[in-house]
Short mmCIF file of C-alpha atoms and ligand atoms in Angstrom, two decimals:
data_model
loop_
_atom_site.label_atom_id
_atom_site.label_comp_id
_atom_site.label_asym_id
_atom_site.label_seq_id
_atom_site.Cartn_x
_atom_site.Cartn_y
_atom_site.Cartn_z
CA MET A 654 -69.23 1.88 -139.45
CA LYS A 655 -66.57 3.41 -137.21
CA LYS A 656 -63.61 1.29 -136.14
CA CYS A 657 -64.11 -0.14 -132.69
CA VAL A 658 -61.71 -0.07 -129.72
CA PHE A 659 -62.51 -2.54 -126.95
CA SER A 660 -61.06 -2.05 -123.50
CA GLY A 661 -61.49 -4.68 -120.80
CA ILE A 662 -60.59 -4.05 -117.17
CA ARG A 663 -60.71 -6.58 -114.36
CA ALA A 664 -62.77 -5.67 -111.32
CA THR A 665 -59.96 -5.99 -108.80
CA GLY A 666 -59.97 -2.78 -106.82
CA ARG A 667 -59.88 0.77 -107.97
CA LEU A 668 -58.01 2.70 -110.62
CA HIS A 669 -54.66 4.08 -109.53
CA LEU A 670 -52.51 6.95 -110.73
CA GLY A 671 -50.71 4.69 -113.21
CA ASN A 672 -54.00 3.66 -114.89
CA TYR A 673 -55.11 7.27 -114.95
CA LEU A 674 -52.03 8.80 -116.56
CA GLY A 675 -51.05 5.69 -118.51
CA ALA A 676 -54.39 4.67 -120.01
CA VAL A 677 -57.41 6.79 -119.13
CA LYS A 678 -55.86 10.07 -120.34
CA GLY A 679 -55.23 8.32 -123.66
CA PHE A 680 -58.87 7.21 -123.75
CA LEU A 681 -59.96 10.79 -123.25
CA GLU A 682 -57.90 11.85 -126.22
CA ILE A 683 -59.51 9.20 -128.42
CA GLN A 684 -62.91 10.28 -127.13
CA GLU A 685 -62.18 13.90 -128.07
CA LYS A 686 -61.16 12.97 -131.60
CA GLY A 687 -64.26 10.84 -132.07
CA ASP A 688 -62.72 8.57 -134.74
CA TYR A 689 -63.54 5.34 -132.93
CA GLU A 690 -66.45 3.57 -131.33
CA MET A 691 -65.22 2.84 -127.79
CA VAL A 692 -66.46 0.04 -125.56
CA TYR A 693 -65.24 -0.01 -121.94
CA CYS A 694 -66.07 -3.26 -120.26
CA VAL A 695 -65.62 -4.23 -116.62
CA VAL A 696 -64.91 -7.93 -117.09
CA ASP A 697 -66.68 -9.20 -113.99
CA VAL A 698 -67.12 -12.71 -115.40
CA HIS A 699 -63.35 -12.98 -115.84
CA SER A 700 -63.03 -11.96 -112.18
CA ILE A 701 -64.82 -15.14 -111.07
CA THR A 702 -62.31 -17.43 -112.81
CA THR A 703 -60.01 -17.20 -109.77
CA PRO A 704 -61.03 -17.22 -106.07
CA TYR A 705 -62.94 -14.04 -105.13
CA LYS A 706 -65.46 -12.61 -102.69
CA PRO A 707 -68.92 -11.90 -104.17
CA ASP A 708 -69.60 -8.80 -102.05
CA GLU A 709 -66.21 -7.32 -102.94
CA LEU A 710 -66.73 -8.00 -106.63
CA LYS A 711 -70.10 -6.28 -106.51
CA LYS A 712 -68.60 -3.20 -104.89
CA ASN A 713 -65.43 -3.07 -106.99
CA LYS A 714 -67.10 -3.29 -110.36
CA ARG A 715 -69.28 -0.29 -109.60
CA GLU A 716 -66.28 1.68 -108.31
CA ILE A 717 -64.55 1.26 -111.65
CA ILE A 718 -67.51 2.66 -113.55
CA ILE A 719 -67.59 5.63 -111.15
CA ASP A 720 -63.82 6.15 -111.54
CA TYR A 721 -64.20 6.14 -115.33
CA LEU A 722 -67.04 8.65 -115.22
CA ALA A 723 -65.18 10.93 -112.80
CA ALA A 724 -62.10 10.76 -115.02
CA GLY A 725 -64.16 12.14 -117.88
CA LEU A 726 -65.32 9.20 -119.99
CA ASP A 727 -68.56 10.36 -121.54
CA PRO A 728 -71.29 7.69 -121.58
CA LYS A 729 -72.94 9.47 -124.49
CA LYS A 730 -69.85 9.10 -126.63
CA SER A 731 -68.67 5.71 -125.36
CA ILE A 732 -70.29 2.50 -124.18
CA LEU A 733 -69.60 1.54 -120.55
CA ILE A 734 -70.68 -1.97 -119.56
CA TYR A 735 -70.44 -4.87 -117.19
CA GLN A 736 -69.56 -8.02 -119.09
CA SER A 737 -72.18 -10.06 -117.19
CA ASP A 738 -74.96 -7.75 -118.45
CA ILE A 739 -74.30 -9.02 -121.98
CA PRO A 740 -74.85 -12.79 -121.80
CA GLU A 741 -74.02 -13.02 -125.51
CA HIS A 742 -70.31 -12.75 -124.55
CA MET A 743 -70.57 -16.07 -122.74
CA GLU A 744 -72.67 -17.63 -125.49
CA LEU A 745 -70.18 -16.63 -128.18
CA ALA A 746 -67.31 -17.92 -126.02
CA PHE A 747 -68.92 -21.36 -126.07
CA TYR A 748 -69.22 -21.34 -129.86
CA PHE A 749 -65.58 -20.20 -130.08
CA SER A 750 -64.49 -23.05 -127.83
CA THR A 751 -65.32 -25.45 -130.66
CA VAL A 752 -62.35 -24.17 -132.69
CA GLU A 753 -59.78 -24.05 -129.88
CA THR A 754 -57.93 -26.99 -128.35
CA ILE A 755 -57.39 -27.85 -124.71
CA ALA A 756 -53.66 -28.35 -125.32
CA ARG A 757 -53.27 -24.84 -126.70
CA MET A 758 -55.07 -23.30 -123.71
CA MET A 759 -53.02 -25.30 -121.21
CA HIS A 760 -49.77 -23.98 -122.64
CA LEU A 761 -50.52 -20.30 -122.14
CA PRO A 762 -48.15 -18.63 -119.64
CA THR A 763 -51.03 -16.73 -118.00
CA TYR A 764 -52.88 -19.99 -117.34
CA LYS A 765 -49.80 -21.68 -115.89
CA GLU A 766 -49.14 -18.74 -113.59
CA LYS A 767 -52.67 -18.74 -112.23
CA VAL A 768 -52.59 -22.48 -111.61
CA LYS A 769 -49.36 -22.05 -109.70
CA GLN A 770 -50.94 -19.24 -107.70
CA TYR A 771 -54.19 -21.14 -107.00
CA PRO A 772 -53.44 -24.88 -107.28
CA GLN A 773 -56.81 -25.72 -105.73
CA SER A 774 -58.70 -23.79 -108.42
CA ASN A 775 -57.55 -25.27 -111.70
CA THR A 776 -61.02 -24.96 -113.18
CA MET A 777 -62.64 -25.11 -116.61
CA ALA A 778 -63.48 -21.43 -116.25
CA LEU A 779 -59.81 -20.58 -115.85
CA LEU A 780 -58.87 -22.66 -118.88
CA ASN A 781 -61.57 -20.86 -120.86
CA TYR A 782 -60.40 -17.38 -119.82
CA PRO A 783 -58.71 -16.54 -123.16
CA ILE A 784 -61.71 -17.78 -125.15
CA LEU A 785 -64.06 -15.52 -123.23
CA MET A 786 -61.63 -12.66 -123.79
CA ALA A 787 -61.67 -13.35 -127.53
CA ALA A 788 -65.47 -13.27 -127.43
CA ASP A 789 -65.43 -9.92 -125.55
CA ILE A 790 -63.43 -8.34 -128.33
CA LEU A 791 -64.80 -10.08 -131.40
CA ILE A 792 -68.45 -9.74 -130.48
CA TYR A 793 -68.02 -6.02 -131.27
CA LYS A 794 -65.68 -6.83 -134.17
CA ALA A 795 -63.11 -4.62 -132.44
CA GLY A 796 -59.76 -4.46 -134.22
CA LEU A 797 -57.92 -2.47 -131.58
CA VAL A 798 -57.38 -3.37 -127.95
CA PRO A 799 -55.48 -1.13 -125.51
CA VAL A 800 -53.73 -3.58 -123.16
CA GLY A 801 -50.28 -4.21 -121.74
CA ILE A 802 -47.69 -6.44 -123.36
CA ASP A 803 -48.55 -9.20 -120.85
CA GLN A 804 -51.85 -9.66 -122.71
CA GLU A 805 -50.19 -10.37 -126.07
CA PRO A 806 -50.59 -14.18 -125.78
CA HIS A 807 -54.32 -13.68 -125.22
CA LEU A 808 -54.62 -11.45 -128.25
CA GLU A 809 -52.80 -14.07 -130.28
CA VAL A 810 -55.53 -16.53 -129.26
CA ALA A 811 -58.20 -14.01 -130.29
CA ARG A 812 -56.57 -13.63 -133.72
CA GLU A 813 -56.36 -17.40 -134.10
CA ILE A 814 -60.02 -17.81 -133.24
CA ALA A 815 -60.99 -15.04 -135.67
CA ARG A 816 -59.03 -16.77 -138.45
CA LYS A 817 -60.45 -20.21 -137.72
CA MET A 818 -64.01 -18.93 -137.52
CA ASN A 819 -63.61 -16.99 -140.76
CA GLN A 820 -62.07 -19.97 -142.56
CA THR A 821 -64.47 -22.55 -141.25
CA TYR A 822 -67.72 -20.63 -141.21
CA GLY A 823 -67.17 -17.61 -143.42
CA THR A 824 -67.59 -15.00 -140.69
CA ASP A 825 -65.85 -11.63 -141.00
CA PHE A 826 -64.07 -11.19 -137.67
CA PRO A 827 -61.08 -8.81 -137.67
CA GLU A 828 -57.76 -9.96 -136.20
CA PRO A 829 -57.43 -7.63 -133.21
CA VAL A 830 -54.11 -5.96 -132.41
CA ARG A 831 -52.68 -4.35 -129.32
CA PHE A 832 -52.95 -0.63 -129.30
CA ALA A 833 -50.88 1.81 -127.28
CA THR A 834 -52.83 4.83 -126.10
CA LYS A 835 -50.87 8.00 -125.75
CA GLY A 836 -50.12 7.88 -122.05
CA GLU A 837 -47.22 8.24 -119.70
CA TYR A 838 -45.09 5.49 -118.22
CA ILE A 839 -45.67 5.79 -114.49
CA PRO A 840 -42.96 4.16 -112.38
CA SER A 841 -43.64 2.19 -109.22
CA LEU A 842 -43.11 3.92 -105.87
CA THR A 843 -40.73 1.09 -105.00
CA GLY A 844 -38.29 2.38 -107.60
CA GLU A 845 -38.56 -0.82 -109.64
CA GLY A 846 -40.82 -1.43 -112.64
CA LYS A 847 -44.12 0.27 -113.20
CA MET A 848 -46.97 1.25 -110.92
CA SER A 849 -49.23 -1.80 -110.56
CA LYS A 850 -52.32 -2.83 -108.63
CA THR A 851 -50.76 -6.17 -107.82
CA VAL A 852 -47.52 -4.83 -106.34
CA VAL A 853 -47.91 -3.61 -102.75
CA ASN A 854 -46.60 -0.13 -101.94
CA SER A 855 -46.23 0.60 -105.64
CA PHE A 856 -49.24 2.82 -106.28
CA ILE A 857 -51.20 5.93 -105.42
CA ASN A 858 -54.98 5.58 -105.49
CA LEU A 859 -56.92 8.26 -107.29
CA THR A 860 -58.89 8.84 -104.11
CA ASP A 861 -55.92 9.12 -101.73
CA SER A 862 -55.88 12.15 -99.44
CA LEU A 863 -52.96 14.58 -99.31
CA GLU A 864 -51.72 12.86 -96.14
CA GLU A 865 -51.82 9.43 -97.77
CA ILE A 866 -50.01 10.65 -100.87
CA ARG A 867 -47.39 12.39 -98.74
CA LYS A 868 -46.81 9.23 -96.72
CA LYS A 869 -46.44 7.12 -99.88
CA ILE A 870 -44.11 9.54 -101.64
CA ARG A 871 -42.00 9.92 -98.50
CA SER A 872 -41.56 6.15 -98.49
CA VAL A 873 -39.93 6.07 -101.94
CA PRO A 874 -36.40 4.78 -101.17
CA THR A 875 -33.85 7.50 -101.88
CA ALA A 876 -30.62 6.19 -100.39
CA THR A 877 -27.94 7.53 -102.73
CA ALA A 878 -25.66 5.15 -104.51
CA ALA A 879 -21.89 5.61 -104.38
CA GLY A 880 -20.31 7.94 -106.94
CA GLY A 881 -23.22 10.35 -107.08
CA GLU A 882 -25.33 8.11 -109.41
CA MET A 883 -29.03 8.66 -108.82
CA SER A 884 -30.69 5.68 -107.12
CA PRO A 885 -33.76 4.12 -108.83
CA GLY A 886 -36.00 5.70 -106.19
CA LEU A 887 -34.56 9.14 -106.82
CA LYS A 888 -34.97 8.71 -110.56
CA THR A 889 -38.59 7.83 -109.89
CA LEU A 890 -39.00 11.06 -107.92
CA PHE A 891 -37.58 13.09 -110.77
CA THR A 892 -39.93 11.34 -113.20
CA PHE A 893 -42.84 12.45 -111.02
CA ALA A 894 -41.34 15.94 -110.77
CA GLN A 895 -41.16 16.10 -114.56
CA LEU A 896 -44.82 15.06 -114.82
CA PHE A 897 -46.29 17.22 -112.07
CA ILE A 898 -43.93 20.18 -111.50
CA PRO A 899 -41.99 20.50 -114.77
CA SER A 900 -41.03 24.13 -114.16
CA GLU A 901 -39.35 23.26 -110.87
CA VAL A 902 -37.29 20.31 -112.07
CA GLU A 903 -34.28 22.40 -113.06
CA GLY A 904 -34.02 23.98 -109.61
CA PHE A 905 -34.28 20.64 -107.81
CA LYS A 906 -31.64 19.11 -110.14
CA LYS A 907 -29.26 21.96 -109.39
CA SER A 908 -29.59 21.56 -105.65
CA TYR A 909 -29.15 17.80 -106.06
CA GLU A 910 -25.90 18.37 -107.94
CA GLY A 911 -24.81 20.94 -105.39
CA ARG A 912 -25.57 18.39 -102.65
CA THR A 913 -27.94 20.74 -100.89
CA LEU A 914 -31.15 18.94 -101.85
CA GLN A 915 -33.24 17.75 -98.95
CA PHE A 916 -35.13 14.76 -100.30
CA VAL A 917 -38.09 15.38 -98.05
CA THR A 918 -38.55 18.86 -99.52
CA LEU A 919 -38.70 17.43 -103.04
CA LYS A 920 -40.97 14.60 -101.89
CA ASP A 921 -43.47 16.84 -100.16
CA ARG A 922 -43.57 19.22 -103.11
CA ILE A 923 -44.34 16.30 -105.45
CA ALA A 924 -47.01 14.96 -103.10
CA GLU A 925 -48.69 18.36 -103.00
CA ALA A 926 -48.64 18.64 -106.79
CA ILE A 927 -50.07 15.15 -107.33
CA TYR A 928 -52.85 15.90 -104.89
CA ALA A 929 -53.63 19.21 -106.61
CA ASP A 930 -53.89 17.31 -109.91
CA LEU A 931 -56.25 14.70 -108.43
CA LYS A 932 -58.48 17.08 -106.50
CA PRO A 933 -60.87 17.96 -109.34
CA PHE A 934 -61.22 14.25 -110.12
CA GLN A 935 -61.96 13.53 -106.46
CA GLU A 936 -64.58 16.27 -106.29
CA ARG A 937 -66.34 14.97 -109.41
CA ARG A 938 -66.15 11.47 -108.05
CA VAL A 939 -67.90 12.37 -104.81
CA LYS A 940 -70.75 13.96 -106.77
CA ILE A 941 -71.13 11.04 -109.17
CA ALA A 942 -70.95 8.42 -106.41
CA ALA A 943 -73.75 10.23 -104.56
CA ASP A 944 -76.01 10.04 -107.62
CA GLN A 945 -76.96 6.35 -107.57
CA LYS A 946 -79.67 6.81 -110.15
CA TYR A 947 -77.30 8.36 -112.66
CA VAL A 948 -74.76 5.55 -112.30
CA ASP A 949 -77.52 2.92 -112.67
CA GLU A 950 -78.77 4.70 -115.75
CA VAL A 951 -75.32 4.74 -117.38
CA ILE A 952 -74.92 1.01 -116.78
CA LYS A 953 -78.40 0.22 -118.09
CA ASP A 954 -78.02 2.37 -121.17
CA GLY A 955 -74.56 0.94 -121.94
CA ALA A 956 -75.89 -2.60 -121.68
CA ALA A 957 -78.80 -1.87 -124.03
CA ARG A 958 -76.53 -0.37 -126.69
CA ALA A 959 -73.94 -3.12 -126.39
CA ARG A 960 -76.53 -5.89 -126.53
CA LYS A 961 -77.84 -4.62 -129.82
CA ILE A 962 -74.43 -5.12 -131.42
CA ALA A 963 -73.73 -8.35 -129.53
CA ARG A 964 -77.05 -9.94 -130.49
CA GLU A 965 -76.44 -9.22 -134.14
CA THR A 966 -73.00 -10.88 -134.07
CA VAL A 967 -74.35 -13.94 -132.29
CA ARG A 968 -77.26 -14.16 -134.72
CA GLU A 969 -74.81 -14.15 -137.62
CA VAL A 970 -72.56 -16.77 -136.01
CA LYS A 971 -75.48 -19.08 -135.21
CA GLU A 972 -76.69 -18.85 -138.75
CA LYS A 973 -73.27 -19.57 -140.25
CA MET A 974 -72.66 -22.45 -137.84
CA GLY A 975 -75.95 -24.06 -138.82
CA LEU A 976 -77.59 -23.47 -135.45
CA SER A 977 -80.40 -21.33 -136.78
N1 LIG B 1463 -57.24 -10.24 -119.51
C1 LIG B 1463 -57.33 -8.81 -119.36
C2 LIG B 1463 -56.40 -8.36 -118.23
O1 LIG B 1463 -56.04 -9.17 -117.41
C3 LIG B 1463 -58.73 -8.34 -119.06
C4 LIG B 1463 -59.65 -8.55 -120.24
C5 LIG B 1463 -60.69 -9.43 -120.33
C6 LIG B 1463 -59.58 -7.87 -121.46
N2 LIG B 1463 -61.29 -9.31 -121.53
C7 LIG B 1463 -60.63 -8.37 -122.27
C8 LIG B 1463 -58.73 -6.86 -121.95
C9 LIG B 1463 -60.84 -7.90 -123.56
C10 LIG B 1463 -58.95 -6.39 -123.24
C11 LIG B 1463 -59.98 -6.93 -124.05
O2 LIG B 1463 -56.06 -7.21 -118.14
#
């Protein structure tokens, strides 16, 4: 059997340029090589562990599937699913919860942050979040998980659960590790940190129009620091220039050094180039979004293929745990 990569994405809004260049392009490369079985899962059940709006969730989770398809993920080569379509994830999470302690879950930094953010919603579901995540990954016996460093504590929990299950019940779960896809680091438009869905004014949506992109790029702060040092915002602009207009970087650098560079000229040129890069994606997206039947079919087919694997893992676990 091929090695499995499991990717989970929360259904909070759409993909942005940082996801696209940082992760999805890496996925496409893996897809081309064909060395791995890839499962892309919109983790809608994780989305309900903090306050949310049902109608927004319903809309957002479909948008992510459409974004993935428009970006080039091929549903024939990969499995695209909604977590809630595979009830075995939740079943396995319950079995896993028998080998994990409450104290351990309460000490996770991610849990503490969420409780601080939503003190009224300190629920069992939130406490169980990492256990469900372990089940997402281990149900496919995936050894590789492309996620950010912030998810390392959760992966540590998944490894712990795999070990305990294997020791106690003789299962053969792998200990999953974080996996960096070959992607670019995309800085935030604020000039600080990286582009992120949860930081306002930091990102460009994949569906932004030329006007929207221009407005956002123009708002990157470019006030020059004393002594001719490039400000963080200006460095960000040059990072974008390197990514989108590499052949023009030299010229812009020269005029910067010669103090003749008009920032707005550089900004508008970058905005134009980003838009040109996104246009084919946007055109594909419009077509895919209009074909409801196709999108439904992808989701149905993904669920059927995933369930086959998931059922088998759960069957094995139930047997080894003495439940069947
Ligand atoms: N916790 C992950 C995040 O916040 C989302 C997620 C849920 C996930 N299940 C997963 C990621 C399984 C990778 C594998 O981004």
